[in-house]
Short mmCIF file of C-alpha atoms and ligand atoms in Angstrom, two decimals:
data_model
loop_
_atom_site.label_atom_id
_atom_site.label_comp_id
_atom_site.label_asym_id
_atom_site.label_seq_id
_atom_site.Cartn_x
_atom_site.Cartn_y
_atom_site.Cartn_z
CA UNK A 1 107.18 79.46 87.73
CA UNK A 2 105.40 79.96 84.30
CA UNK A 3 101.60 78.08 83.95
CA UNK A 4 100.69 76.80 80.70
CA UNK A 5 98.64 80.08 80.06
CA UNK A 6 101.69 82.21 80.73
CA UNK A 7 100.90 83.40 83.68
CA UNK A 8 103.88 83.47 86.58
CA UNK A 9 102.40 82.04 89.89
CA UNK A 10 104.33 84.36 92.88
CA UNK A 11 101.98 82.17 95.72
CA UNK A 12 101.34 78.01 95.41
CA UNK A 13 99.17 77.44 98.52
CA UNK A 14 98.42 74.22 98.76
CA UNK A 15 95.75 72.51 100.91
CA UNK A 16 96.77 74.85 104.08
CA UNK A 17 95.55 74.02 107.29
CA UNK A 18 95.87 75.47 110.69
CA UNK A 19 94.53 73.99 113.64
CA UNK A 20 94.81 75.49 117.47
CA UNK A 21 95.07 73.57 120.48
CA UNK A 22 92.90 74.17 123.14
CA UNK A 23 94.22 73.24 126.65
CA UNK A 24 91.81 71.30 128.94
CA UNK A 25 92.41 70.30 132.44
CA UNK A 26 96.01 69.28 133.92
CA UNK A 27 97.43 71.18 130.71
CA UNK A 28 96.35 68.35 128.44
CA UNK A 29 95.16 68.84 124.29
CA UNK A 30 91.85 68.38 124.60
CA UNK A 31 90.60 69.55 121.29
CA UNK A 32 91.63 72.23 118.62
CA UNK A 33 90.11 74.71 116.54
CA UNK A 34 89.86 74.12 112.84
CA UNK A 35 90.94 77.69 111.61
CA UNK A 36 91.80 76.98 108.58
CA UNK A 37 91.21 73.53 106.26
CA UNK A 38 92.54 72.61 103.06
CA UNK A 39 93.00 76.04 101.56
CA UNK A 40 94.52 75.74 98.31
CA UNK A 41 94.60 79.17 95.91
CA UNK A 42 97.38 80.29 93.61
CA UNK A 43 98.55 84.21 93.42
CA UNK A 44 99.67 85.02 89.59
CA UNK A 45 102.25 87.99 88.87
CA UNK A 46 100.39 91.68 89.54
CA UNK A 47 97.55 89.93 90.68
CA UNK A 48 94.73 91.10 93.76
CA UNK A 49 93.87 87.61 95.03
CA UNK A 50 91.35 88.11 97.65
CA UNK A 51 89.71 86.52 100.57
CA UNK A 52 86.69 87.54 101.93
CA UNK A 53 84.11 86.38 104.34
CA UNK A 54 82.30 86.90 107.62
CA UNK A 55 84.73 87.65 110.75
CA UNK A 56 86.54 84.27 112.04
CA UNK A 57 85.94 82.30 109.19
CA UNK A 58 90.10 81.97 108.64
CA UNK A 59 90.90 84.65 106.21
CA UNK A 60 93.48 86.36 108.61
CA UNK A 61 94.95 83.08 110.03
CA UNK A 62 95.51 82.02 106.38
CA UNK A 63 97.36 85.29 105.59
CA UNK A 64 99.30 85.14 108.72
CA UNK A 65 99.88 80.89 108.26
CA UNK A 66 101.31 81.99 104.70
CA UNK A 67 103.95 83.93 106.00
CA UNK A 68 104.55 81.61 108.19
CA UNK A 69 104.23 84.20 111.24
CA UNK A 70 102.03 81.09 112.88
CA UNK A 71 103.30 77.75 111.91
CA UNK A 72 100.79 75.41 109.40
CA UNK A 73 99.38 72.27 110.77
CA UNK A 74 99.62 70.61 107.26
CA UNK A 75 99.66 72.00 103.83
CA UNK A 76 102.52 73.63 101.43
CA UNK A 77 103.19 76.91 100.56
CA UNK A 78 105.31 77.71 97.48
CA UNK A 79 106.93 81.60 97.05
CA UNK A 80 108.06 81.30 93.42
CA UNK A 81 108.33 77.21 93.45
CA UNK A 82 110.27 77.37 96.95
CA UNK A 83 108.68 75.29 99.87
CA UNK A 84 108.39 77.85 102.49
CA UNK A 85 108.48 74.97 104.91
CA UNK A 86 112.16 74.39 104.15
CA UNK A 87 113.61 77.10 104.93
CA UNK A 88 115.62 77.97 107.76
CA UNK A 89 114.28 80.83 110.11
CA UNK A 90 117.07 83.21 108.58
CA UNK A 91 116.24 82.30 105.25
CA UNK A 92 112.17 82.85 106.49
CA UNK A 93 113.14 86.29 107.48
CA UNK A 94 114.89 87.26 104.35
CA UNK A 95 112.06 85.80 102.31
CA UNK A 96 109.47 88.05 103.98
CA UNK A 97 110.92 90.86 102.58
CA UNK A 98 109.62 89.51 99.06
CA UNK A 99 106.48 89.05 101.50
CA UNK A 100 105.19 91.73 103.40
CA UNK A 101 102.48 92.10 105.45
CA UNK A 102 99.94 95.39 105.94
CA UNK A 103 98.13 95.35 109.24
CA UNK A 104 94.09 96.21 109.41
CA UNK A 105 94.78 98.43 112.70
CA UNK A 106 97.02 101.55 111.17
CA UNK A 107 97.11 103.27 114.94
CA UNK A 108 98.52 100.33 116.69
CA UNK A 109 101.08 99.01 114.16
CA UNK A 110 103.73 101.82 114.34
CA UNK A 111 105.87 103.19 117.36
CA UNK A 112 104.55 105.95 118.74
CA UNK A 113 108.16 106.50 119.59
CA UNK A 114 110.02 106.78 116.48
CA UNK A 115 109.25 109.56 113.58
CA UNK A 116 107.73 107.94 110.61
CA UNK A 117 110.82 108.44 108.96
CA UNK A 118 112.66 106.47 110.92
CA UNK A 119 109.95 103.56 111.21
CA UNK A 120 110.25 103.45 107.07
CA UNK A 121 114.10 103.30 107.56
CA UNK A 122 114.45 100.90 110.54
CA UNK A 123 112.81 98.28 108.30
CA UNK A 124 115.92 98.20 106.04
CA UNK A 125 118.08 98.66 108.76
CA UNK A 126 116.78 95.42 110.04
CA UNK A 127 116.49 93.60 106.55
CA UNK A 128 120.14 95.03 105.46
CA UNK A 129 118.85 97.30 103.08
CA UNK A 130 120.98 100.08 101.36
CA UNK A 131 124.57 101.00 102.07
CA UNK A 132 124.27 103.68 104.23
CA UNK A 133 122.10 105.41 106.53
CA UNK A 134 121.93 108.47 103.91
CA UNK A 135 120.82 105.95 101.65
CA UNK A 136 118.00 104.55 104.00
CA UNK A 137 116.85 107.76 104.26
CA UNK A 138 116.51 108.89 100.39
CA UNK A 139 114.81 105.68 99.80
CA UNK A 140 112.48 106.17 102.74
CA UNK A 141 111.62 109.77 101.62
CA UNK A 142 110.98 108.85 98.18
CA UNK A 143 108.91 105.65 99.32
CA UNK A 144 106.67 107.96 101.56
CA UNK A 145 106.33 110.61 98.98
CA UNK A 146 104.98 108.00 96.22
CA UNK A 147 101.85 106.74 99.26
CA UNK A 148 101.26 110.38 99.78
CA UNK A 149 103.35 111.71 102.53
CA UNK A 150 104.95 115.23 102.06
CA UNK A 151 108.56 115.14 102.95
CA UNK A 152 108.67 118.10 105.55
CA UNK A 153 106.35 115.71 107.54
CA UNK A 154 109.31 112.62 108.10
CA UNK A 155 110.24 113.70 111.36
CA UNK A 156 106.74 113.78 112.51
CA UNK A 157 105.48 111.15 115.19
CA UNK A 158 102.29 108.89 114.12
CA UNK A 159 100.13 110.36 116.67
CA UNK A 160 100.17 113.79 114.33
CA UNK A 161 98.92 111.49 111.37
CA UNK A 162 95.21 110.66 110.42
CA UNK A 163 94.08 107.22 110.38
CA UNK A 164 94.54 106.98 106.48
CA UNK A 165 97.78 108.74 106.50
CA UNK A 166 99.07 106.17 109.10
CA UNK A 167 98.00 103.34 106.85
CA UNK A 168 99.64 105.01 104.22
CA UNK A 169 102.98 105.31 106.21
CA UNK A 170 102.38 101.78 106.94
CA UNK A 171 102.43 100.50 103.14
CA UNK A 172 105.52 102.75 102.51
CA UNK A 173 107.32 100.50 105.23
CA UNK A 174 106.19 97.81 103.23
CA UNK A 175 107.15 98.79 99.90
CA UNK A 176 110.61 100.11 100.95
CA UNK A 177 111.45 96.35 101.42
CA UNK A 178 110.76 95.93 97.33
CA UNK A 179 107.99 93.13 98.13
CA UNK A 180 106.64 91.05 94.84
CA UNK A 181 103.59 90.13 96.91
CA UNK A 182 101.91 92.24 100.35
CA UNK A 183 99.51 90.91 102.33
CA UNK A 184 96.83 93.60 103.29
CA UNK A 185 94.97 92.15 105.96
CA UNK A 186 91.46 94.19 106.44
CA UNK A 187 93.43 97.10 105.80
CA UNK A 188 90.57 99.94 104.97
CA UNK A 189 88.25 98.45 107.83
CA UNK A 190 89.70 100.86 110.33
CA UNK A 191 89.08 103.92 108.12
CA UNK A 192 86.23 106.44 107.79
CA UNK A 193 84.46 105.37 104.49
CA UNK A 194 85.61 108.33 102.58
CA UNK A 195 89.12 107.58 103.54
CA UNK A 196 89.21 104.05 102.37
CA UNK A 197 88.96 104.61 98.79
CA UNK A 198 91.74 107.05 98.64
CA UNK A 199 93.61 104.09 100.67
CA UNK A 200 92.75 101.01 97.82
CA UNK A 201 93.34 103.91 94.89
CA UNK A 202 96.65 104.10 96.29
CA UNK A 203 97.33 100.04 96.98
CA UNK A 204 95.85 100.10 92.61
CA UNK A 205 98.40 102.54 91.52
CA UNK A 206 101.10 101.01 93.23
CA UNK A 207 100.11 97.35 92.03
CA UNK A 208 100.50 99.02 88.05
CA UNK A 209 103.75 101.00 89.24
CA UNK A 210 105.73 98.64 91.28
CA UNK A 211 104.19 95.20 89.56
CA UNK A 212 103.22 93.43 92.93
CA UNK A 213 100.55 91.42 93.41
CA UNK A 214 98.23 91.26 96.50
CA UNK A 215 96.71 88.45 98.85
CA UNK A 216 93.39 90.94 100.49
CA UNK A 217 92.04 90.01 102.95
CA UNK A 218 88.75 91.62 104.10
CA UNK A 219 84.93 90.77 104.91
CA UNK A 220 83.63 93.55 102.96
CA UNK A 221 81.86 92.57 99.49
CA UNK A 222 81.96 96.03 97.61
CA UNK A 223 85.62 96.84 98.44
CA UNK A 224 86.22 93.07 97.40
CA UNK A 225 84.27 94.16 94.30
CA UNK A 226 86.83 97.20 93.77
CA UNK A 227 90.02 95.68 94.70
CA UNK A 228 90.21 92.21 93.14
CA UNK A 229 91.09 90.49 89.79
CA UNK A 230 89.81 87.13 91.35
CA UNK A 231 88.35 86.37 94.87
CA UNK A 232 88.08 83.17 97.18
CA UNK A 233 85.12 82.85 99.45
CA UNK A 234 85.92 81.77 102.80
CA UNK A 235 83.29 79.99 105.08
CA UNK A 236 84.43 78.14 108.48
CA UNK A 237 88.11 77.84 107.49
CA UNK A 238 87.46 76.64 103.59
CA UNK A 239 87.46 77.83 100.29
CA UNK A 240 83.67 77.12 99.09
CA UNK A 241 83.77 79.21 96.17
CA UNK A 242 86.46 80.76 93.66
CA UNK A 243 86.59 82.63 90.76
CA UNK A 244 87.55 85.86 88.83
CA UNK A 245 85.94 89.10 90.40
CA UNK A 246 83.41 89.94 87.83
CA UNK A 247 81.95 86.20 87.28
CA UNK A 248 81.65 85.91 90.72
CA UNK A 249 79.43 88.94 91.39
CA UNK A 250 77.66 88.36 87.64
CA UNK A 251 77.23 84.69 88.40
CA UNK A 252 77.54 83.49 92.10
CA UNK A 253 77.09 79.78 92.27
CA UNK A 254 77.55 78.84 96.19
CA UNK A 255 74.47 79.38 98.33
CA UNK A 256 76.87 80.94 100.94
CA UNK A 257 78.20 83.54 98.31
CA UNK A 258 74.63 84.36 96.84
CA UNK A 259 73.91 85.11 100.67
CA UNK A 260 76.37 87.72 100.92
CA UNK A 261 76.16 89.35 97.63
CA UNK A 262 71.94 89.49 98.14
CA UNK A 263 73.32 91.98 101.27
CA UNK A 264 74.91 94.22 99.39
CA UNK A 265 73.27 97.41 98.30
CA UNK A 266 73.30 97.05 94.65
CA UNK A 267 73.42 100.53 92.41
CA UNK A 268 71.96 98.20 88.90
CA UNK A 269 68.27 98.46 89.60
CA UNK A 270 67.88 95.27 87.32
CA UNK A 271 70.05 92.39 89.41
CA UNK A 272 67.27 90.51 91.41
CA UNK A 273 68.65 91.80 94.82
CA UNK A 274 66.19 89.42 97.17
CA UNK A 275 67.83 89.30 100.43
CA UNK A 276 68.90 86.07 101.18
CA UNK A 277 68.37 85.23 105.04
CA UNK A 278 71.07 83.00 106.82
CA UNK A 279 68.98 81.04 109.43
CA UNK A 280 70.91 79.33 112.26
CA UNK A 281 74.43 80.60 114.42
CA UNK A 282 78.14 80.39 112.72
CA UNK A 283 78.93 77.15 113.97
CA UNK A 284 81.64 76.68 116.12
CA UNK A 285 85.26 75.96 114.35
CA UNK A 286 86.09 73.98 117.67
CA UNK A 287 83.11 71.53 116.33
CA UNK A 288 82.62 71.93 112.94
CA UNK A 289 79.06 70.24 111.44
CA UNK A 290 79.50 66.94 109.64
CA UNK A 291 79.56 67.06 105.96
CA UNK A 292 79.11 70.37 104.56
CA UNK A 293 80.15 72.75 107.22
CA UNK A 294 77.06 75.17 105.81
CA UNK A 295 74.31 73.00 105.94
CA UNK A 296 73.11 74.03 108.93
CA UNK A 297 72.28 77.78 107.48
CA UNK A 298 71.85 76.59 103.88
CA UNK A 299 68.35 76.89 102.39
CA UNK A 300 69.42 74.08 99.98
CA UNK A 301 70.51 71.69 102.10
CA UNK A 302 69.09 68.48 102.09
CA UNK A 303 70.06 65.23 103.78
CA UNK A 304 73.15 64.13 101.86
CA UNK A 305 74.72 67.55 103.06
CA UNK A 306 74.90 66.71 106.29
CA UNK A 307 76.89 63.57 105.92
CA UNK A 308 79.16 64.41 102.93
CA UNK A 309 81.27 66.85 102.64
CA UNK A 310 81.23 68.57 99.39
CA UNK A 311 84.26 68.33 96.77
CA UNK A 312 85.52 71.65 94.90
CA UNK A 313 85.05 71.37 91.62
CA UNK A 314 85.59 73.23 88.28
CA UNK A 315 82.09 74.19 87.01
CA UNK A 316 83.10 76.58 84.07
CA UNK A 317 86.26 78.00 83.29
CA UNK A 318 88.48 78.84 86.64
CA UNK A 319 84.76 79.04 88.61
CA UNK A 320 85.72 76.18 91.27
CA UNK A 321 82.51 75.62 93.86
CA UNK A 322 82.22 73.14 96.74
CA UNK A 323 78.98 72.08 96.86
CA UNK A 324 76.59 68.89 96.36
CA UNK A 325 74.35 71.49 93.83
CA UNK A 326 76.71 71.37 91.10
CA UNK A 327 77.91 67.97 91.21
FE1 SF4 B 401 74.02 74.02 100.83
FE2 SF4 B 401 74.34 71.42 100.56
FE3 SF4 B 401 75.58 73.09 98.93
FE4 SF4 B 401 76.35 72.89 101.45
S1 SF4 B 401 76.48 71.29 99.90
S2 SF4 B 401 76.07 74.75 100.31
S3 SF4 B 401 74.40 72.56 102.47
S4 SF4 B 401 73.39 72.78 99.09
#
């Protein structure tokens, strides 16, 4: 799938959303939370895509909804122009090899059972990967020496490994399944600070090596900043703001997005850095505000917000923004 500008889309998400059900008495629906609405983004060939906003606002459920390991409510999502929604549950599970996933919590998503090396190789066991077990193995070896991981340590449990090293072992199981895109969902959040950018050098390197692309998902603006060639800004389950990386920290146009960016400590001593307040609570996605879902915390808002619910739009080249301001 080639766009007119030449780029080759791996990801077509289009207007995802994922609502929960929420049981009330006698086992009955009684209402749902919005998690995610209407999320549309596309993911281009070795391309960081990211998603970033405050914690619950639908980043994670949208990674997760992509891959389909919790079912949409409505929306499409293409892999390469094929409707995921079409396929078959065997076909789903051979496709998310193409698809992988890295988990933000590297202690709890590998067997404290099983030596790494044989966590790296039972995910091509599983996916029918290489010929032989000798095989598995020399692929799994090489895999874990490219994230960082010294071969005399592959019959070593995880409980021997540091939190970074575990994360590391964790992408290798990843890569071994030769993924075009991985989603990394929060996955330096768990790490001591000076760990984490060993972790995204590593998940850069690879990107140029191996061509993948990544979805990111995290809720931290500076490793956003680091990671990303363009970035979605999530608020309540929708997109309100999305761009390339460096317009959107040079020229943020949503009042949500100017909020976050005004919080992070800024090294250039001449970008205005006035804090930007957000009055008022997160609202809750089981009851949503009317119209614009931040006008309740928005020091813009004014009456119109409340009733209408803004429409994305294109304000300069691929800067899309969803709100009354700009229209
Ligand atoms: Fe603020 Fe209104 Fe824009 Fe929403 S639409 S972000 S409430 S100005």
């Amino acid at each position: 799938m080639e766009e007119k500008s030449g780029r080759e889309v791996i990801l077509d998400v289009r207007n995802l959303t994922k609502e929960f059900p929420v049981k009330g008495g006698f086992g009955k629906v009684a209402k749902s939370v919005k998690a995610v609405t209407d999320v549309s983004f596309k993911i281009y060939k070795n391309e960081t895509f990211s998603l970033v906003g405050e914690s619950g606002c639908g980043k994670s459920t949208t990674g997760r909804t992509v891959l389909r390991l919790v079912e949409p409510t409505r929306g499409e999502v293409f892999y390469r122009g094929e409707d995921l929604a079409k396929l078959s549950k065997k076909e789903m599970k051979k496709m998310r090899t193409k698809m992988q996933m890295v988990f933000q919590d590297p202690y709890s998503s590998l067997n404290p059972r099983k030596t790494i090396g044989a966590i790296v190789e039972e995910a091509m066991e599983i996916n029918h990967i290489g010929a032989s077990h000798a095989e598995r193995t020399q692929k799994a070896m090489e895999m874990l020496t490219k994230v960082g991981i010294r071969g005399d340590q592959y019959y070593r449990y995880p409980h021997e490994f540091s939190g970074g090293q575990k994360q590391r072992i964790g992408i290798a199981r990843a890569l071994v399944l030769n993924p075009e895109i991985i989603i990394c969902d929060e996955p330096v959040s768990a790490l001591d600070v000076s760990i984490q950018s060993q972790v995204l050098n590593l998940l850069n390197d690879l990107k140029k090596e191996l061509n993948i692309s990544y979805l990111f998902i995290s809720h931290n603006m500076s490793v956003v900043r680091y990671i990303s060639d363009r970035v979605g800004v999530m608020y309540l389950g929708s997109i309100v703001e999305e761009t390339e990386t460096e317009e959107l920290f040079a020229n943020p146009m949503h009042p949500y997005t100017k909020a976050l960016l005004s919080a992070v400590p800024e090294a250039d001593p001449h970008r205005n850095t006035e804090r930007i307040e957000l009055t008022g609570e997160i609202p809750s996605p089981m009851n949503p505000p009317s119209g614009c879902t931040f006008h309740n915390r928005c020091p813009y808002a004014t009456e119109e917000c409340s009733v209408m619910k803004p429409k994305r739009r294109e304000i300069s080249d691929g800067h899309f923004v969803a709100c009354h301001m700009y229209e």
